[in-house]
Amino acid sequence: MIRAHVLICGGTGCTSSGSAALRAKLAEELKLKNLEDEIKIVQTGCFGLCALGPIMIVYPEGTFYSRVTVDDIPEIVEEHLLKGRIVERLVYNEAAASASKEDEAVASSLSQTQFYKKQKRVALRNCGVINPEVIDEYIAMDGYFALAKVLKEMTPDDVINTILASGLRGRGGGGFPTGKKWQLAKNLVQDGGKKYVVCNADEGDPGAFMDRSVLEGDPHAVLEAMAIAGYAIGADEGWIYVRAEYPIAVKRLNIAIAQAREYGLLGQNIFGTGFNFDIHIRLGAGAFVCGEETALLTSIEGKRGEPRVRPPFPAVKGLWGRPTVVNNVETYANIAQIILKGPEWFSSMGTEKSKGTKVFALGGKIKNTGLVEVPMGTTLREIIEDIGGGMPNGKKCKAAQTGGPSGGCIPASKIDVPIDYDNLIAIGSMMGSGGLIVMDEDTCMVDLAKFFLEFTVDESCGKCAPCRIGTVRMLEILNKITDGRGEMEDLDKLEELANYVKSASLCGLGQTAPNPVLSTLRYFRDEYIAHIVDKKCPAGVCKKLLQYHVDPDKCIGCKVCLKNCPANAISVNAAGEVKEGKKLPYVVIDPSKCVKCGACMDKCKFGAISKK
């Protein structure tokens, strides 16, 4: 008889930290203690708090163990699983440990921790809860009940009206109303009647892993939603375009599709209603531009992934020229819950024009990196300070980047702006797919803009001149500024060029590529001016503008820096002067020879060398 369940994260983050080895060691220890029939090991998807992985949760107590190592497993088995004593040194939340001592229920303690307290998990509801490779566990969480309801009790128009009433907008970045897209495809009648449902799982933003985590932790939610969309628009075939760089997600999708077919939930005559729907997977080769829906469709067709001119939009003329609904993973992950709980439930969350919740991949200079899901309208401050735990090392928040290479940089002065589609656009950023990178005072905003522009230049498909040429010219100006060769007129040229690229590019990649540049020019223009006029990088990041200095009062003359300088730029001061209280003459750095590698500063144990 099973008396306890041990949930171990099997998402990419914890897997890279060794969670597979934890599972193997736990199984071995349970067998040694003759507990294999009493304790069940459950591999789950991402719990969200990636900064503390590998993560393990023991139920029914709900004890949350973090940063677990293989060496910790014997102690957990001996103390907790055999003797019922929590291993307090591994518990993430101290309140959970103390509650267990008092024999209080701590199963809900996880939701009361600072990281989870303000979250509302809808798209992530099953991630970290079920084994994504076992369809029965998904069904036990009301999985495929929404599909049954749709096929047995609702017409296609009923389904579309429900999605419309919920206010769900596409979570892939554009924010187009999902119900309207489905309605357009449903109402379009062409000869032959063939239509398609497509899932965009080509998540290419640096630092973004929202869709990957849903596919790894709850793949059936996407399959069920695609079948519902197929019924609503009159399609019998679906395609999931997923990055080949997501091997765990691809594996679990293949397992889920095979299980759904075996259970009769995909394929012919689903639930005996005469509705047929099946799903195929197409692997992407890593081209960022294929996240744009028309380029994605072109790639599925086996052609070079390049965007098409719109209109016509995919809902009118999409995959192989047929009406096609394209939504991303997170959008689909909301569908079944809207059908089961009603549109009013979903629309009760969020803001007037942005309903429901949004998943963010929280990263950068933040204590609690990971996956978070919050109601629309939550402020950046709540995400950064309350959920993210604030900035490490006593640093101050300088800015936040939303939307990846397509988004903008939001200054700390706007940290109390409620996050929704319209508010982010108003302050020069965008929702994007959900990447949220936090920056502290040590970040150079000019260098950051250059980083994102380098990415888009590299990822441009080259089909249209504004993106192919314009972004390269913008990057040249940024390189000139960070190299110390910039002129004030470069800022006007940069802004003019950015607006041209934004307005004239063919697809979303080029149209949004200038956003990081325009937003940093808008909010951090003083940093650009410092690079140009003062020839200094205020954050001390841009290498060619740095100067390393030796503080004579701190230098003891040990010459460790001199011995480690690869450019022979360090020498004893010309006069051989010895500072009071020191035994050896201090050293100096020749800026004309210095290659700014930073080796001297790294090797100095006395803090005598600094960069400015």
PDB file of N, CA, C and O in Angstrom, residues 86-139:
ATOM      1  N   ILE A  86      11.445  15.057   9.359  1.00  0.00           N
ATOM      2  CA  ILE A  86      11.840  15.890   8.221  1.00  0.00           C
ATOM      3  C   ILE A  86      13.304  16.301   8.338  1.00  0.00           C
ATOM      4  O   ILE A  86      13.783  16.660   9.407  1.00  0.00           O
ATOM      5  N   VAL A  87      13.999  16.263   7.218  1.00  0.00           N
ATOM      6  CA  VAL A  87      15.399  16.697   7.161  1.00  0.00           C
ATOM      7  C   VAL A  87      15.396  18.217   6.986  1.00  0.00           C
ATOM      8  O   VAL A  87      15.341  18.741   5.875  1.00  0.00           O
ATOM      9  N   GLU A  88      15.447  18.906   8.110  1.00  0.00           N
ATOM     10  CA  GLU A  88      15.211  20.348   8.105  1.00  0.00           C
ATOM     11  C   GLU A  88      16.227  21.146   7.301  1.00  0.00           C
ATOM     12  O   GLU A  88      15.901  22.176   6.714  1.00  0.00           O
ATOM     13  N   ARG A  89      17.473  20.689   7.244  1.00  0.00           N
ATOM     14  CA  ARG A  89      18.495  21.464   6.539  1.00  0.00           C
ATOM     15  C   ARG A  89      18.238  21.555   5.036  1.00  0.00           C
ATOM     16  O   ARG A  89      18.763  22.431   4.365  1.00  0.00           O
ATOM     17  N   LEU A  90      17.411  20.668   4.510  1.00  0.00           N
ATOM     18  CA  LEU A  90      17.113  20.671   3.080  1.00  0.00           C
ATOM     19  C   LEU A  90      15.768  21.307   2.752  1.00  0.00           C
ATOM     20  O   LEU A  90      15.425  21.447   1.588  1.00  0.00           O
ATOM     21  N   VAL A  91      15.008  21.690   3.769  1.00  0.00           N
ATOM     22  CA  VAL A  91      13.680  22.250   3.549  1.00  0.00           C
ATOM     23  C   VAL A  91      13.793  23.679   3.046  1.00  0.00           C
ATOM     24  O   VAL A  91      14.484  24.508   3.643  1.00  0.00           O
ATOM     25  N   TYR A  92      13.116  23.977   1.934  1.00  0.00           N
ATOM     26  CA  TYR A  92      13.146  25.323   1.358  1.00  0.00           C
ATOM     27  C   TYR A  92      12.473  26.326   2.279  1.00  0.00           C
ATOM     28  O   TYR A  92      12.988  27.395   2.573  1.00  0.00           O
ATOM     29  N   ASN A  93      11.305  25.952   2.762  1.00  0.00           N
ATOM     30  CA  ASN A  93      10.531  26.883   3.571  1.00  0.00           C
ATOM     31  C   ASN A  93      10.597  26.476   5.038  1.00  0.00           C
ATOM     32  O   ASN A  93      10.087  25.433   5.420  1.00  0.00           O
ATOM     33  N   GLU A  94      11.227  27.293   5.875  1.00  0.00           N
ATOM     34  CA  GLU A  94      11.364  26.943   7.291  1.00  0.00           C
ATOM     35  C   GLU A  94      10.017  26.814   7.978  1.00  0.00           C
ATOM     36  O   GLU A  94       9.840  26.032   8.891  1.00  0.00           O
ATOM     37  N   ALA A  95       9.044  27.591   7.503  1.00  0.00           N
ATOM     38  CA  ALA A  95       7.708  27.527   8.107  1.00  0.00           C
ATOM     39  C   ALA A  95       7.099  26.144   7.924  1.00  0.00           C
ATOM     40  O   ALA A  95       6.401  25.629   8.791  1.00  0.00           O
ATOM     41  N   ALA A  96       7.416  25.500   6.790  1.00  0.00           N
ATOM     42  CA  ALA A  96       6.883  24.160   6.541  1.00  0.00           C
ATOM     43  C   ALA A  96       7.453  23.159   7.534  1.00  0.00           C
ATOM     44  O   ALA A  96       6.768  22.283   8.028  1.00  0.00           O
ATOM     45  N   ALA A  97       8.752  23.322   7.814  1.00  0.00           N
ATOM     46  CA  ALA A  97       9.386  22.402   8.755  1.00  0.00           C
ATOM     47  C   ALA A  97       8.810  22.566  10.156  1.00  0.00           C
ATOM     48  O   ALA A  97       8.526  21.595  10.848  1.00  0.00           O
ATOM     49  N   SER A  98       8.623  23.802  10.585  1.00  0.00           N
ATOM     50  CA  SER A  98       8.102  24.027  11.932  1.00  0.00           C
ATOM     51  C   SER A  98       6.654  23.581  12.043  1.00  0.00           C
ATOM     52  O   SER A  98       6.231  23.057  13.067  1.00  0.00           O
ATOM     53  N   ALA A  99       5.898  23.759  10.953  1.00  0.00           N
ATOM     54  CA  ALA A  99       4.501  23.331  10.985  1.00  0.00           C
ATOM     55  C   ALA A  99       4.410  21.821  11.134  1.00  0.00           C
ATOM     56  O   ALA A  99       3.572  21.303  11.849  1.00  0.00           O
ATOM     57  N   SER A 100       5.331  21.096  10.472  1.00  0.00           N
ATOM     58  CA  SER A 100       5.279  19.643  10.556  1.00  0.00           C
ATOM     59  C   SER A 100       5.583  19.165  11.969  1.00  0.00           C
ATOM     60  O   SER A 100       5.073  18.147  12.403  1.00  0.00           O
ATOM     61  N   LYS A 101       6.423  19.899  12.680  1.00  0.00           N
ATOM     62  CA  LYS A 101       6.744  19.515  14.053  1.00  0.00           C
ATOM     63  C   LYS A 101       5.507  19.582  14.932  1.00  0.00           C
ATOM     64  O   LYS A 101       5.349  18.829  15.888  1.00  0.00           O
ATOM     65  N   GLU A 102       4.640  20.503  14.620  1.00  0.00           N
ATOM     66  CA  GLU A 102       3.436  20.692  15.421  1.00  0.00           C
ATOM     67  C   GLU A 102       2.281  19.856  14.886  1.00  0.00           C
ATOM     68  O   GLU A 102       1.121  20.055  15.246  1.00  0.00           O
ATOM     69  N   ASP A 103       2.637  18.927  13.966  1.00  0.00           N
ATOM     70  CA  ASP A 103       1.643  18.026  13.373  1.00  0.00           C
ATOM     71  C   ASP A 103       0.546  18.783  12.641  1.00  0.00           C
ATOM     72  O   ASP A 103      -0.594  18.329  12.565  1.00  0.00           O
ATOM     73  N   GLU A 104       0.888  19.947  12.109  1.00  0.00           N
ATOM     74  CA  GLU A 104      -0.078  20.697  11.306  1.00  0.00           C
ATOM     75  C   GLU A 104       0.053  20.263   9.853  1.00  0.00           C
ATOM     76  O   GLU A 104       1.098  19.819   9.407  1.00  0.00           O
ATOM     77  N   ALA A 105      -1.038  20.439   9.107  1.00  0.00           N
ATOM     78  CA  ALA A 105      -0.994  20.100   7.684  1.00  0.00           C
ATOM     79  C   ALA A 105      -0.140  21.119   6.959  1.00  0.00           C
ATOM     80  O   ALA A 105      -0.356  22.314   7.082  1.00  0.00           O
ATOM     81  N   VAL A 106       0.842  20.637   6.215  1.00  0.00           N
ATOM     82  CA  VAL A 106       1.710  21.563   5.489  1.00  0.00           C
ATOM     83  C   VAL A 106       1.597  21.371   3.980  1.00  0.00           C
ATOM     84  O   VAL A 106       2.394  21.885   3.227  1.00  0.00           O
ATOM     85  N   ALA A 107       0.616  20.597   3.576  1.00  0.00           N
ATOM     86  CA  ALA A 107       0.459  20.385   2.143  1.00  0.00           C
ATOM     87  C   ALA A 107       0.213  21.698   1.417  1.00  0.00           C
ATOM     88  O   ALA A 107       0.551  21.853   0.252  1.00  0.00           O
ATOM     89  N   SER A 108      -0.387  22.657   2.115  1.00  0.00           N
ATOM     90  CA  SER A 108      -0.660  23.954   1.483  1.00  0.00           C
ATOM     91  C   SER A 108       0.450  24.957   1.719  1.00  0.00           C
ATOM     92  O   SER A 108       0.380  26.085   1.256  1.00  0.00           O
ATOM     93  N   SER A 109       1.485  24.561   2.438  1.00  0.00           N
ATOM     94  CA  SER A 109       2.533  25.512   2.803  1.00  0.00           C
ATOM     95  C   SER A 109       3.269  26.037   1.583  1.00  0.00           C
ATOM     96  O   SER A 109       3.753  27.149   1.567  1.00  0.00           O
ATOM     97  N   LEU A 110       3.355  25.213   0.536  1.00  0.00           N
ATOM     98  CA  LEU A 110       4.060  25.630  -0.666  1.00  0.00           C
ATOM     99  C   LEU A 110       3.426  26.885  -1.263  1.00  0.00           C
ATOM    100  O   LEU A 110       4.107  27.821  -1.654  1.00  0.00           O
ATOM    101  N   SER A 111       2.099  26.916  -1.293  1.00  0.00           N
ATOM    102  CA  SER A 111       1.405  28.067  -1.856  1.00  0.00           C
ATOM    103  C   SER A 111       1.521  29.302  -0.977  1.00  0.00           C
ATOM    104  O   SER A 111       1.228  30.411  -1.409  1.00  0.00           O
ATOM    105  N   GLN A 112       1.952  29.119   0.272  1.00  0.00           N
ATOM    106  CA  GLN A 112       2.081  30.251   1.176  1.00  0.00           C
ATOM    107  C   GLN A 112       3.499  30.816   1.230  1.00  0.00           C
ATOM    108  O   GLN A 112       3.745  31.806   1.907  1.00  0.00           O
ATOM    109  N   THR A 113       4.412  30.202   0.517  1.00  0.00           N
ATOM    110  CA  THR A 113       5.767  30.737   0.480  1.00  0.00           C
ATOM    111  C   THR A 113       5.781  31.995  -0.376  1.00  0.00           C
ATOM    112  O   THR A 113       4.896  32.225  -1.204  1.00  0.00           O
ATOM    113  N   GLN A 114       6.793  32.812  -0.182  1.00  0.00           N
ATOM    114  CA  GLN A 114       6.871  34.092  -0.872  1.00  0.00           C
ATOM    115  C   GLN A 114       6.846  33.928  -2.389  1.00  0.00           C
ATOM    116  O   GLN A 114       6.240  34.714  -3.102  1.00  0.00           O
ATOM    117  N   PHE A 115       7.504  32.885  -2.881  1.00  0.00           N
ATOM    118  CA  PHE A 115       7.595  32.684  -4.323  1.00  0.00           C
ATOM    119  C   PHE A 115       6.245  32.338  -4.942  1.00  0.00           C
ATOM    120  O   PHE A 115       5.916  32.780  -6.038  1.00  0.00           O
ATOM    121  N   TYR A 116       5.448  31.542  -4.237  1.00  0.00           N
ATOM    122  CA  TYR A 116       4.194  31.049  -4.812  1.00  0.00           C
ATOM    123  C   TYR A 116       2.956  31.826  -4.372  1.00  0.00           C
ATOM    124  O   TYR A 116       1.900  31.707  -4.989  1.00  0.00           O
ATOM    125  N   LYS A 117       3.061  32.617  -3.318  1.00  0.00           N
ATOM    126  CA  LYS A 117       1.884  33.211  -2.686  1.00  0.00           C
ATOM    127  C   LYS A 117       1.052  34.051  -3.655  1.00  0.00           C
ATOM    128  O   LYS A 117      -0.177  33.995  -3.641  1.00  0.00           O
ATOM    129  N   LYS A 118       1.700  34.837  -4.494  1.00  0.00           N
ATOM    130  CA  LYS A 118       0.967  35.747  -5.388  1.00  0.00           C
ATOM    131  C   LYS A 118       0.741  35.158  -6.777  1.00  0.00           C
ATOM    132  O   LYS A 118       0.235  35.839  -7.663  1.00  0.00           O
ATOM    133  N   GLN A 119       1.112  33.894  -6.935  1.00  0.00           N
ATOM    134  CA  GLN A 119       0.913  33.265  -8.234  1.00  0.00           C
ATOM    135  C   GLN A 119      -0.485  32.662  -8.351  1.00  0.00           C
ATOM    136  O   GLN A 119      -1.110  32.314  -7.349  1.00  0.00           O
ATOM    137  N   LYS A 120      -0.946  32.537  -9.573  1.00  0.00           N
ATOM    138  CA  LYS A 120      -2.209  31.871  -9.877  1.00  0.00           C
ATOM    139  C   LYS A 120      -1.937  30.946 -11.050  1.00  0.00           C
ATOM    140  O   LYS A 120      -1.755  31.394 -12.187  1.00  0.00           O
ATOM    141  N   ARG A 121      -1.872  29.652 -10.781  1.00  0.00           N
ATOM    142  CA  ARG A 121      -1.448  28.716 -11.808  1.00  0.00           C
ATOM    143  C   ARG A 121      -2.653  28.158 -12.576  1.00  0.00           C
ATOM    144  O   ARG A 121      -3.458  27.404 -12.034  1.00  0.00           O
ATOM    145  N   VAL A 122      -2.755  28.565 -13.823  1.00  0.00           N
ATOM    146  CA  VAL A 122      -3.791  28.082 -14.730  1.00  0.00           C
ATOM    147  C   VAL A 122      -3.130  27.272 -15.847  1.00  0.00           C
ATOM    148  O   VAL A 122      -3.338  26.073 -15.976  1.00  0.00           O
ATOM    149  N   ALA A 123      -2.307  27.931 -16.636  1.00  0.00           N
ATOM    150  CA  ALA A 123      -1.562  27.222 -17.683  1.00  0.00           C
ATOM    151  C   ALA A 123      -0.585  26.214 -17.072  1.00  0.00           C
ATOM    152  O   ALA A 123      -0.305  25.172 -17.664  1.00  0.00           O
ATOM    153  N   LEU A 124      -0.092  26.518 -15.881  1.00  0.00           N
ATOM    154  CA  LEU A 124       0.889  25.650 -15.215  1.00  0.00           C
ATOM    155  C   LEU A 124       0.249  24.746 -14.159  1.00  0.00           C
ATOM    156  O   LEU A 124       0.959  24.183 -13.326  1.00  0.00           O
ATOM    157  N   ARG A 125      -1.058  24.608 -14.174  1.00  0.00           N
ATOM    158  CA  ARG A 125      -1.763  23.963 -13.067  1.00  0.00           C
ATOM    159  C   ARG A 125      -1.270  22.538 -12.795  1.00  0.00           C
ATOM    160  O   ARG A 125      -1.287  22.090 -11.641  1.00  0.00           O
ATOM    161  N   ASN A 126      -0.859  21.817 -13.817  1.00  0.00           N
ATOM    162  CA  ASN A 126      -0.430  20.432 -13.622  1.00  0.00           C
ATOM    163  C   ASN A 126       1.087  20.262 -13.594  1.00  0.00           C
ATOM    164  O   ASN A 126       1.578  19.162 -13.321  1.00  0.00           O
ATOM    165  N   CYS A 127       1.816  21.330 -13.893  1.00  0.00           N
ATOM    166  CA  CYS A 127       3.273  21.234 -13.913  1.00  0.00           C
ATOM    167  C   CYS A 127       3.798  21.104 -12.479  1.00  0.00           C
ATOM    168  O   CYS A 127       3.492  21.931 -11.621  1.00  0.00           O
ATOM    169  N   GLY A 128       4.562  20.063 -12.236  1.00  0.00           N
ATOM    170  CA  GLY A 128       5.038  19.796 -10.883  1.00  0.00           C
ATOM    171  C   GLY A 128       4.029  19.042 -10.039  1.00  0.00           C
ATOM    172  O   GLY A 128       4.242  18.826  -8.842  1.00  0.00           O
ATOM    173  N   VAL A 129       2.912  18.632 -10.643  1.00  0.00           N
ATOM    174  CA  VAL A 129       1.846  17.935  -9.910  1.00  0.00           C
ATOM    175  C   VAL A 129       1.670  16.507 -10.405  1.00  0.00           C
ATOM    176  O   VAL A 129       1.489  15.588  -9.609  1.00  0.00           O
ATOM    177  N   ILE A 130       1.721  16.317 -11.721  1.00  0.00           N
ATOM    178  CA  ILE A 130       1.484  14.995 -12.288  1.00  0.00           C
ATOM    179  C   ILE A 130       2.723  14.504 -13.039  1.00  0.00           C
ATOM    180  O   ILE A 130       3.627  15.277 -13.348  1.00  0.00           O
ATOM    181  N   ASN A 131       2.728  13.207 -13.308  1.00  0.00           N
ATOM    182  CA  ASN A 131       3.750  12.632 -14.185  1.00  0.00           C
ATOM    183  C   ASN A 131       3.285  12.849 -15.619  1.00  0.00           C
ATOM    184  O   ASN A 131       2.281  12.263 -16.042  1.00  0.00           O
ATOM    185  N   PRO A 132       3.983  13.673 -16.386  1.00  0.00           N
ATOM    186  CA  PRO A 132       3.519  14.006 -17.731  1.00  0.00           C
ATOM    187  C   PRO A 132       3.567  12.841 -18.705  1.00  0.00           C
ATOM    188  O   PRO A 132       3.008  12.935 -19.801  1.00  0.00           O
ATOM    189  N   GLU A 133       4.215  11.759 -18.315  1.00  0.00           N
ATOM    190  CA  GLU A 133       4.316  10.604 -19.207  1.00  0.00           C
ATOM    191  C   GLU A 133       3.256   9.551 -18.917  1.00  0.00           C
ATOM    192  O   GLU A 133       3.277   8.473 -19.496  1.00  0.00           O
ATOM    193  N   VAL A 134       2.322   9.873 -18.014  1.00  0.00           N
ATOM    194  CA  VAL A 134       1.248   8.933 -17.662  1.00  0.00           C
ATOM    195  C   VAL A 134      -0.098   9.610 -17.913  1.00  0.00           C
ATOM    196  O   VAL A 134      -0.507  10.507 -17.173  1.00  0.00           O
ATOM    197  N   ILE A 135      -0.806   9.190 -18.934  1.00  0.00           N
ATOM    198  CA  ILE A 135      -2.060   9.836 -19.318  1.00  0.00           C
ATOM    199  C   ILE A 135      -3.115   9.707 -18.226  1.00  0.00           C
ATOM    200  O   ILE A 135      -3.956  10.602 -18.047  1.00  0.00           O
ATOM    201  N   ASP A 136      -3.069   8.629 -17.457  1.00  0.00           N
ATOM    202  CA  ASP A 136      -4.062   8.437 -16.400  1.00  0.00           C
ATOM    203  C   ASP A 136      -3.978   9.550 -15.348  1.00  0.00           C
ATOM    204  O   ASP A 136      -4.998   9.923 -14.763  1.00  0.00           O
ATOM    205  N   GLU A 137      -2.783  10.042 -15.093  1.00  0.00           N
ATOM    206  CA  GLU A 137      -2.640  11.119 -14.114  1.00  0.00           C
ATOM    207  C   GLU A 137      -3.248  12.416 -14.647  1.00  0.00           C
ATOM    208  O   GLU A 137      -3.830  13.188 -13.889  1.00  0.00           O
ATOM    209  N   TYR A 138      -3.128  12.645 -15.943  1.00  0.00           N
ATOM    210  CA  TYR A 138      -3.770  13.831 -16.532  1.00  0.00           C
ATOM    211  C   TYR A 138      -5.289  13.690 -16.466  1.00  0.00           C
ATOM    212  O   TYR A 138      -6.002  14.646 -16.111  1.00  0.00           O
ATOM    213  N   ILE A 139      -5.787  12.511 -16.782  1.00  0.00           N
ATOM    214  CA  ILE A 139      -7.234  12.281 -16.733  1.00  0.00           C
ATOM    215  C   ILE A 139      -7.750  12.450 -15.303  1.00  0.00           C
ATOM    216  O   ILE A 139      -8.847  12.979 -15.081  1.00  0.00           O
TER     217      ILE A 139
END
